[in-house]
Every structure is written in structure tokens, then in C-alpha cells.
């Protein structure tokens, strides 16, 4: 009787862990620090406005909400940096990782981008997130940009992209992205704990059977 009671208690604990894990997954969300247009422009390497011509979601099986969606933009105006008439920007595939849900072709978009991915690692192309300020073009924001940075320029094809290099080593500088919070940064820790718990439970069952 005591063996059955002990096993039942262990099963209840394991079940509650599984339920907690399942409930925690949807809670993953993006949280951005409040910032002004000037702060976003200062942080960005590229600030442009243009029209979305193509949206390419991640191919194959999506492993994480941070898997990149690539957006092609026909650039009309450039406030900061140098951009060709057509650029591609990479953003996480889901708003859970501060990406953009519902991107649509023919939408006019204002882009604040860097040569960095969602984790702040340097990349060759342009990366952006919700926290950077990228979104549907807003007349007030574009007016603020003009007041801060001057009249926008037209794109220049073939212009070399800006780079940030450590003068001591000559290596690209990794960028810390302020205000970016992953809802479940260590998401694999819970499945690992459940696996270990199941192993301990199996061992306990075998030990109790031997004693019985």
C-alpha cells in the first residue's frame, strides 16, 4: 500500500512539472525598453523608408521563434547610413522573439537596422527587431528623423555597408541590443529536468519492486 501511495505521489509531481512546462511555453514574449526616436536613430546603423516587395519566412521546420524571416525592401529615403535601392533585412519570425507578425507586401516600412542578429552577433546583412523601432511608416516619426538627421537622401546602388571594427584586433564588434528580453531563454532546461525526473522515477520503481 505504501509503495502504491509513493508511486502515485511521484507521478503527480511529474505530471505537474509537465503541465507547468506546457503552460510556460506560450508565455514567451518580447519586451522592449521605452526609447525615443533619437535613441533609436543613434543605436541604428541604417535608417531608411521603403516599400516591402517580398517576405520570405524561414524554410523547412521552424526550430525557434528567432528563426529569421527575410524582408526585401525597395528603399525610397535614407536618413542614416548607405543603402542600395533594394535591401534585405532579417528579423525573427515571431513577435515572441521581437520579430514582426503579419508583414505584408506593398506595406511602407520604416527601418532601423544594424549588422547584427537578434542576439547581437555581427552578420553581413541587415538585422532588425521590434525593439529597434522598425515598423509601419509613421509621418510623425519621419518628421522627427528629418529634424534630427536632416533631409533624407536617395539610395545609392553599390555603396559599401558601414562596419564597426575593434581598432585593437581588427575584428567585428558584437553589439549588445538593449531592451530585448526573451521570454524563455533557457527553454531546453525544463525538458532536460523532466527527462532526469523520469529516469529517477524509473529507478525508484525498480528499487521498490526489489524490496517488495
PDB file of C-alpha atoms in Angstrom:
ATOM      1  CA  UNK A   1       0.000   0.000   0.000  1.00  0.00           C
ATOM      2  CA  UNK A   2       2.820   2.378   0.913  1.00  0.00           C
ATOM      3  CA  UNK A   3       4.548   1.566  -2.398  1.00  0.00           C
ATOM      4  CA  UNK A   4       1.444   2.487  -4.391  1.00  0.00           C
ATOM      5  CA  UNK A   5       0.996   5.707  -2.410  1.00  0.00           C
ATOM      6  CA  UNK A   6       4.610   6.702  -3.029  1.00  0.00           C
ATOM      7  CA  UNK A   7       4.382   5.959  -6.751  1.00  0.00           C
ATOM      8  CA  UNK A   8       1.148   7.937  -7.029  1.00  0.00           C
ATOM      9  CA  UNK A   9       2.767  10.939  -5.359  1.00  0.00           C
ATOM     10  CA  UNK A  10       5.759  10.797  -7.696  1.00  0.00           C
ATOM     11  CA  UNK A  11       3.528  10.539 -10.752  1.00  0.00           C
ATOM     12  CA  UNK A  12       1.531  13.570  -9.583  1.00  0.00           C
ATOM     13  CA  UNK A  13       4.736  15.606  -9.197  1.00  0.00           C
ATOM     14  CA  UNK A  14       5.977  14.579 -12.650  1.00  0.00           C
ATOM     15  CA  UNK A  15       2.597  15.424 -14.158  1.00  0.00           C
ATOM     16  CA  UNK A  16       2.520  18.848 -12.563  1.00  0.00           C
ATOM     17  CA  UNK A  17       6.008  19.548 -13.949  1.00  0.00           C
ATOM     18  CA  UNK A  18       4.809  18.645 -17.425  1.00  0.00           C
ATOM     19  CA  UNK A  19       1.736  20.867 -17.117  1.00  0.00           C
ATOM     20  CA  UNK A  20       3.864  23.773 -15.893  1.00  0.00           C
ATOM     21  CA  UNK A  21       6.196  23.362 -18.872  1.00  0.00           C
ATOM     22  CA  UNK A  22       3.310  23.321 -21.334  1.00  0.00           C
ATOM     23  CA  UNK A  23       1.840  26.465 -19.751  1.00  0.00           C
ATOM     24  CA  UNK A  24       5.206  28.250 -19.752  1.00  0.00           C
ATOM     25  CA  UNK A  25       5.836  27.904 -23.491  1.00  0.00           C
ATOM     26  CA  UNK A  26       3.099  30.329 -24.661  1.00  0.00           C
ATOM     27  CA  UNK A  27       4.289  32.859 -22.095  1.00  0.00           C
ATOM     28  CA  UNK A  28       7.444  33.538 -24.121  1.00  0.00           C
ATOM     29  CA  UNK A  29       7.233  37.142 -25.200  1.00  0.00           C
ATOM     30  CA  UNK A  30       9.229  40.133 -26.319  1.00  0.00           C
ATOM     31  CA  UNK A  31       9.710  43.114 -24.033  1.00  0.00           C
ATOM     32  CA  UNK A  32      11.308  46.344 -25.252  1.00  0.00           C
ATOM     33  CA  UNK A  33      12.659  49.237 -23.235  1.00  0.00           C
ATOM     34  CA  UNK A  34      10.904  52.521 -23.975  1.00  0.00           C
ATOM     35  CA  UNK A  35      13.057  54.641 -26.286  1.00  0.00           C
ATOM     36  CA  UNK A  36      12.764  57.857 -28.254  1.00  0.00           C
ATOM     37  CA  UNK A  37      13.187  58.328 -31.987  1.00  0.00           C
ATOM     38  CA  UNK A  38      16.574  59.918 -31.336  1.00  0.00           C
ATOM     39  CA  UNK A  39      17.730  56.955 -29.227  1.00  0.00           C
ATOM     40  CA  UNK A  40      16.622  54.516 -31.918  1.00  0.00           C
ATOM     41  CA  UNK A  41      18.348  56.537 -34.617  1.00  0.00           C
ATOM     42  CA  UNK A  42      21.545  56.751 -32.542  1.00  0.00           C
ATOM     43  CA  UNK A  43      21.552  52.984 -31.995  1.00  0.00           C
ATOM     44  CA  UNK A  44      20.861  52.118 -35.655  1.00  0.00           C
ATOM     45  CA  UNK A  45      23.492  51.902 -38.376  1.00  0.00           C
ATOM     46  CA  UNK A  46      20.850  52.309 -41.072  1.00  0.00           C
ATOM     47  CA  UNK A  47      17.605  54.293 -41.051  1.00  0.00           C
ATOM     48  CA  UNK A  48      15.531  54.135 -44.239  1.00  0.00           C
ATOM     49  CA  UNK A  49      11.971  54.157 -45.509  1.00  0.00           C
ATOM     50  CA  UNK A  50      10.731  51.966 -48.321  1.00  0.00           C
ATOM     51  CA  UNK A  51       8.164  49.511 -49.613  1.00  0.00           C
ATOM     52  CA  UNK A  52       8.112  45.794 -48.839  1.00  0.00           C
ATOM     53  CA  UNK A  53       8.309  43.793 -52.073  1.00  0.00           C
ATOM     54  CA  UNK A  54       8.826  40.297 -50.679  1.00  0.00           C
ATOM     55  CA  UNK A  55       8.557  38.426 -47.383  1.00  0.00           C
ATOM     56  CA  UNK A  56      10.400  35.099 -47.080  1.00  0.00           C
ATOM     57  CA  UNK A  57       9.625  33.134 -43.897  1.00  0.00           C
ATOM     58  CA  UNK A  58      12.060  30.504 -42.612  1.00  0.00           C
ATOM     59  CA  UNK A  59      12.294  27.474 -44.873  1.00  0.00           C
ATOM     60  CA  UNK A  60      11.645  23.945 -43.637  1.00  0.00           C
ATOM     61  CA  UNK A  61      10.860  23.192 -39.996  1.00  0.00           C
ATOM     62  CA  UNK A  62      10.844  26.232 -37.689  1.00  0.00           C
ATOM     63  CA  UNK A  63      13.015  25.357 -34.696  1.00  0.00           C
ATOM     64  CA  UNK A  64      12.677  28.624 -32.795  1.00  0.00           C
ATOM     65  CA  UNK A  65      10.677  31.850 -32.862  1.00  0.00           C
ATOM     66  CA  UNK A  66      14.000  33.584 -33.535  1.00  0.00           C
ATOM     67  CA  UNK A  67      14.452  31.785 -36.887  1.00  0.00           C
ATOM     68  CA  UNK A  68      14.833  34.621 -39.408  1.00  0.00           C
ATOM     69  CA  UNK A  69      12.258  35.953 -41.810  1.00  0.00           C
ATOM     70  CA  UNK A  70      13.905  37.892 -44.656  1.00  0.00           C
ATOM     71  CA  UNK A  71      12.139  41.007 -45.936  1.00  0.00           C
ATOM     72  CA  UNK A  72      13.037  42.707 -49.232  1.00  0.00           C
ATOM     73  CA  UNK A  73      12.519  46.477 -49.244  1.00  0.00           C
ATOM     74  CA  UNK A  74      12.666  48.937 -52.135  1.00  0.00           C
ATOM     75  CA  UNK A  75      14.283  51.955 -50.459  1.00  0.00           C
ATOM     76  CA  UNK A  76      12.894  55.433 -51.118  1.00  0.00           C
ATOM     77  CA  UNK A  77      14.530  57.604 -48.459  1.00  0.00           C
ATOM     78  CA  UNK A  78      17.720  57.285 -46.398  1.00  0.00           C
ATOM     79  CA  UNK A  79      18.283  59.257 -43.179  1.00  0.00           C
ATOM     80  CA  UNK A  80      21.318  57.385 -41.890  1.00  0.00           C
ATOM     81  CA  UNK A  81      23.868  55.026 -43.398  1.00  0.00           C
ATOM     82  CA  UNK A  82      24.261  53.990 -47.008  1.00  0.00           C
ATOM     83  CA  UNK A  83      21.822  51.668 -48.730  1.00  0.00           C
ATOM     84  CA  UNK A  84      21.237  50.376 -52.230  1.00  0.00           C
ATOM     85  CA  UNK A  85      17.857  50.897 -53.858  1.00  0.00           C
ATOM     86  CA  UNK A  86      16.865  47.393 -52.730  1.00  0.00           C
ATOM     87  CA  UNK A  87      17.914  45.879 -49.406  1.00  0.00           C
ATOM     88  CA  UNK A  88      17.103  42.753 -47.422  1.00  0.00           C
ATOM     89  CA  UNK A  89      16.527  42.862 -43.689  1.00  0.00           C
ATOM     90  CA  UNK A  90      16.414  39.878 -41.359  1.00  0.00           C
ATOM     91  CA  UNK A  91      14.062  39.718 -38.389  1.00  0.00           C
ATOM     92  CA  UNK A  92      12.900  36.931 -36.047  1.00  0.00           C
ATOM     93  CA  UNK A  93       9.913  35.046 -37.442  1.00  0.00           C
ATOM     94  CA  UNK A  94       7.703  35.713 -34.414  1.00  0.00           C
ATOM     95  CA  UNK A  95       6.904  38.575 -32.070  1.00  0.00           C
ATOM     96  CA  UNK A  96       7.761  36.166 -29.221  1.00  0.00           C
ATOM     97  CA  UNK A  97      11.396  36.896 -30.129  1.00  0.00           C
ATOM     98  CA  UNK A  98      10.752  40.545 -31.028  1.00  0.00           C
ATOM     99  CA  UNK A  99      10.135  39.815 -34.700  1.00  0.00           C
ATOM    100  CA  UNK A 100       7.286  41.069 -36.855  1.00  0.00           C
ATOM    101  CA  UNK A 101       3.994  39.222 -37.256  1.00  0.00           C
ATOM    102  CA  UNK A 102       1.831  39.974 -40.265  1.00  0.00           C
ATOM    103  CA  UNK A 103       4.390  41.579 -42.580  1.00  0.00           C
ATOM    104  CA  UNK A 104       2.746  42.225 -45.939  1.00  0.00           C
ATOM    105  CA  UNK A 105       3.928  43.030 -49.437  1.00  0.00           C
ATOM    106  CA  UNK A 106       3.365  46.657 -50.580  1.00  0.00           C
ATOM    107  CA  UNK A 107       3.497  47.971 -46.998  1.00  0.00           C
ATOM    108  CA  UNK A 108       5.526  51.166 -46.490  1.00  0.00           C
ATOM    109  CA  UNK A 109       8.006  50.415 -43.721  1.00  0.00           C
ATOM    110  CA  UNK A 110      10.434  52.487 -41.665  1.00  0.00           C
ATOM    111  CA  UNK A 111      13.596  50.512 -40.935  1.00  0.00           C
ATOM    112  CA  UNK A 112      16.084  50.961 -38.098  1.00  0.00           C
ATOM    113  CA  UNK A 113      18.709  48.285 -38.756  1.00  0.00           C
ATOM    114  CA  UNK A 114      22.176  47.092 -37.777  1.00  0.00           C
ATOM    115  CA  UNK A 115      24.644  44.499 -38.987  1.00  0.00           C
ATOM    116  CA  UNK A 116      23.574  42.275 -36.083  1.00  0.00           C
ATOM    117  CA  UNK A 117      21.104  39.459 -35.456  1.00  0.00           C
ATOM    118  CA  UNK A 118      18.567  39.182 -32.628  1.00  0.00           C
ATOM    119  CA  UNK A 119      21.281  38.030 -30.199  1.00  0.00           C
ATOM    120  CA  UNK A 120      23.602  40.929 -31.083  1.00  0.00           C
ATOM    121  CA  UNK A 121      26.018  38.806 -33.121  1.00  0.00           C
ATOM    122  CA  UNK A 122      27.518  40.523 -36.170  1.00  0.00           C
ATOM    123  CA  UNK A 123      26.105  39.500 -39.560  1.00  0.00           C
ATOM    124  CA  UNK A 124      26.894  40.564 -43.130  1.00  0.00           C
ATOM    125  CA  UNK A 125      23.351  41.717 -43.896  1.00  0.00           C
ATOM    126  CA  UNK A 126      20.918  43.981 -42.061  1.00  0.00           C
ATOM    127  CA  UNK A 127      19.062  42.817 -38.947  1.00  0.00           C
ATOM    128  CA  UNK A 128      16.225  44.449 -37.033  1.00  0.00           C
ATOM    129  CA  UNK A 129      13.635  43.772 -34.311  1.00  0.00           C
ATOM    130  CA  UNK A 130      10.585  45.436 -32.811  1.00  0.00           C
ATOM    131  CA  UNK A 131      12.843  46.910 -30.123  1.00  0.00           C
ATOM    132  CA  UNK A 132      14.882  48.776 -32.744  1.00  0.00           C
ATOM    133  CA  UNK A 133      11.840  50.810 -33.796  1.00  0.00           C
ATOM    134  CA  UNK A 134      11.237  49.247 -37.213  1.00  0.00           C
ATOM    135  CA  UNK A 135       7.579  49.249 -38.216  1.00  0.00           C
ATOM    136  CA  UNK A 136       4.927  50.683 -40.484  1.00  0.00           C
ATOM    137  CA  UNK A 137       5.916  54.169 -41.630  1.00  0.00           C
ATOM    138  CA  UNK A 138       4.632  56.967 -39.400  1.00  0.00           C
ATOM    139  CA  UNK A 139       4.584  60.602 -40.644  1.00  0.00           C
ATOM    140  CA  UNK A 140       5.391  61.926 -37.156  1.00  0.00           C
ATOM    141  CA  UNK A 141       8.416  59.656 -36.823  1.00  0.00           C
ATOM    142  CA  UNK A 142       9.729  60.543 -40.294  1.00  0.00           C
ATOM    143  CA  UNK A 143       9.293  64.237 -39.479  1.00  0.00           C
ATOM    144  CA  UNK A 144      11.239  63.725 -36.239  1.00  0.00           C
ATOM    145  CA  UNK A 145      14.005  61.939 -38.177  1.00  0.00           C
ATOM    146  CA  UNK A 146      14.294  64.823 -40.614  1.00  0.00           C
ATOM    147  CA  UNK A 147      14.504  67.284 -37.720  1.00  0.00           C
ATOM    148  CA  UNK A 148      17.215  65.181 -36.065  1.00  0.00           C
ATOM    149  CA  UNK A 149      19.236  63.984 -39.058  1.00  0.00           C
ATOM    150  CA  UNK A 150      18.415  66.387 -41.853  1.00  0.00           C
ATOM    151  CA  UNK A 151      16.613  65.851 -45.134  1.00  0.00           C
ATOM    152  CA  UNK A 152      16.650  62.210 -46.282  1.00  0.00           C
ATOM    153  CA  UNK A 153      18.806  61.183 -49.250  1.00  0.00           C
ATOM    154  CA  UNK A 154      18.084  58.829 -52.117  1.00  0.00           C
ATOM    155  CA  UNK A 155      19.596  55.308 -52.061  1.00  0.00           C
ATOM    156  CA  UNK A 156      22.964  54.748 -53.732  1.00  0.00           C
ATOM    157  CA  UNK A 157      23.486  51.432 -55.523  1.00  0.00           C
ATOM    158  CA  UNK A 158      26.798  49.760 -54.827  1.00  0.00           C
ATOM    159  CA  UNK A 159      27.528  51.780 -51.701  1.00  0.00           C
ATOM    160  CA  UNK A 160      29.670  49.847 -49.221  1.00  0.00           C
ATOM    161  CA  UNK A 161      27.851  48.979 -45.991  1.00  0.00           C
ATOM    162  CA  UNK A 162      29.077  50.605 -42.784  1.00  0.00           C
ATOM    163  CA  UNK A 163      31.135  48.403 -40.478  1.00  0.00           C
ATOM    164  CA  UNK A 164      32.138  48.535 -36.839  1.00  0.00           C
ATOM    165  CA  UNK A 165      35.618  47.146 -36.179  1.00  0.00           C
ATOM    166  CA  UNK A 166      37.642  46.857 -32.997  1.00  0.00           C
ATOM    167  CA  UNK A 167      40.731  49.004 -33.725  1.00  0.00           C
ATOM    168  CA  UNK A 168      42.855  46.790 -31.491  1.00  0.00           C
ATOM    169  CA  UNK A 169      42.078  43.417 -33.091  1.00  0.00           C
ATOM    170  CA  UNK A 170      40.531  44.335 -36.420  1.00  0.00           C
ATOM    171  CA  UNK A 171      37.623  42.011 -35.649  1.00  0.00           C
ATOM    172  CA  UNK A 172      33.921  42.946 -35.966  1.00  0.00           C
ATOM    173  CA  UNK A 173      32.408  44.229 -32.747  1.00  0.00           C
ATOM    174  CA  UNK A 174      29.487  42.261 -31.278  1.00  0.00           C
ATOM    175  CA  UNK A 175      26.586  44.550 -30.411  1.00  0.00           C
ATOM    176  CA  UNK A 176      24.577  44.376 -27.216  1.00  0.00           C
ATOM    177  CA  UNK A 177      20.914  45.006 -28.006  1.00  0.00           C
ATOM    178  CA  UNK A 178      19.309  46.914 -25.110  1.00  0.00           C
ATOM    179  CA  UNK A 179      15.731  46.303 -24.129  1.00  0.00           C
ATOM    180  CA  UNK A 180      15.464  42.802 -25.617  1.00  0.00           C
ATOM    181  CA  UNK A 181      14.107  40.157 -23.306  1.00  0.00           C
ATOM    182  CA  UNK A 182      13.441  36.561 -24.352  1.00  0.00           C
ATOM    183  CA  UNK A 183      10.504  35.018 -22.513  1.00  0.00           C
ATOM    184  CA  UNK A 184      12.163  31.624 -22.057  1.00  0.00           C
ATOM    185  CA  UNK A 185      15.902  31.990 -22.714  1.00  0.00           C
ATOM    186  CA  UNK A 186      16.762  28.592 -21.290  1.00  0.00           C
ATOM    187  CA  UNK A 187      13.853  26.719 -22.804  1.00  0.00           C
ATOM    188  CA  UNK A 188      15.631  23.394 -23.004  1.00  0.00           C
ATOM    189  CA  UNK A 189      16.317  23.257 -19.253  1.00  0.00           C
ATOM    190  CA  UNK A 190      12.756  22.186 -18.406  1.00  0.00           C
ATOM    191  CA  UNK A 191      12.623  19.246 -20.865  1.00  0.00           C
ATOM    192  CA  UNK A 192      16.007  18.129 -19.528  1.00  0.00           C
ATOM    193  CA  UNK A 193      14.722  18.268 -15.953  1.00  0.00           C
ATOM    194  CA  UNK A 194      11.663  16.219 -16.932  1.00  0.00           C
ATOM    195  CA  UNK A 195      13.870  13.606 -18.578  1.00  0.00           C
ATOM    196  CA  UNK A 196      16.070  13.325 -15.489  1.00  0.00           C
ATOM    197  CA  UNK A 197      12.998  13.132 -13.280  1.00  0.00           C
ATOM    198  CA  UNK A 198      11.572  10.290 -15.357  1.00  0.00           C
ATOM    199  CA  UNK A 199      14.870   8.405 -15.056  1.00  0.00           C
ATOM    200  CA  UNK A 200      14.882   8.785 -11.272  1.00  0.00           C
ATOM    201  CA  UNK A 201      11.259   7.651 -11.106  1.00  0.00           C
ATOM    202  CA  UNK A 202      12.047   4.509 -13.124  1.00  0.00           C
ATOM    203  CA  UNK A 203      14.975   3.719 -10.845  1.00  0.00           C
ATOM    204  CA  UNK A 204      12.825   4.181  -7.742  1.00  0.00           C
ATOM    205  CA  UNK A 205      10.126   1.876  -9.123  1.00  0.00           C
ATOM    206  CA  UNK A 206      12.717  -0.834  -9.792  1.00  0.00           C
ATOM    207  CA  UNK A 207      14.154  -0.469  -6.267  1.00  0.00           C
ATOM    208  CA  UNK A 208      10.716  -0.657  -4.633  1.00  0.00           C
ATOM    209  CA  UNK A 209       9.858  -3.779  -6.612  1.00  0.00           C
ATOM    210  CA  UNK A 210      13.039  -5.482  -5.428  1.00  0.00           C
ATOM    211  CA  UNK A 211      12.218  -4.635  -1.825  1.00  0.00           C
ATOM    212  CA  UNK A 212       8.636  -5.884  -2.240  1.00  0.00           C
TER     213      UNK A 212
END
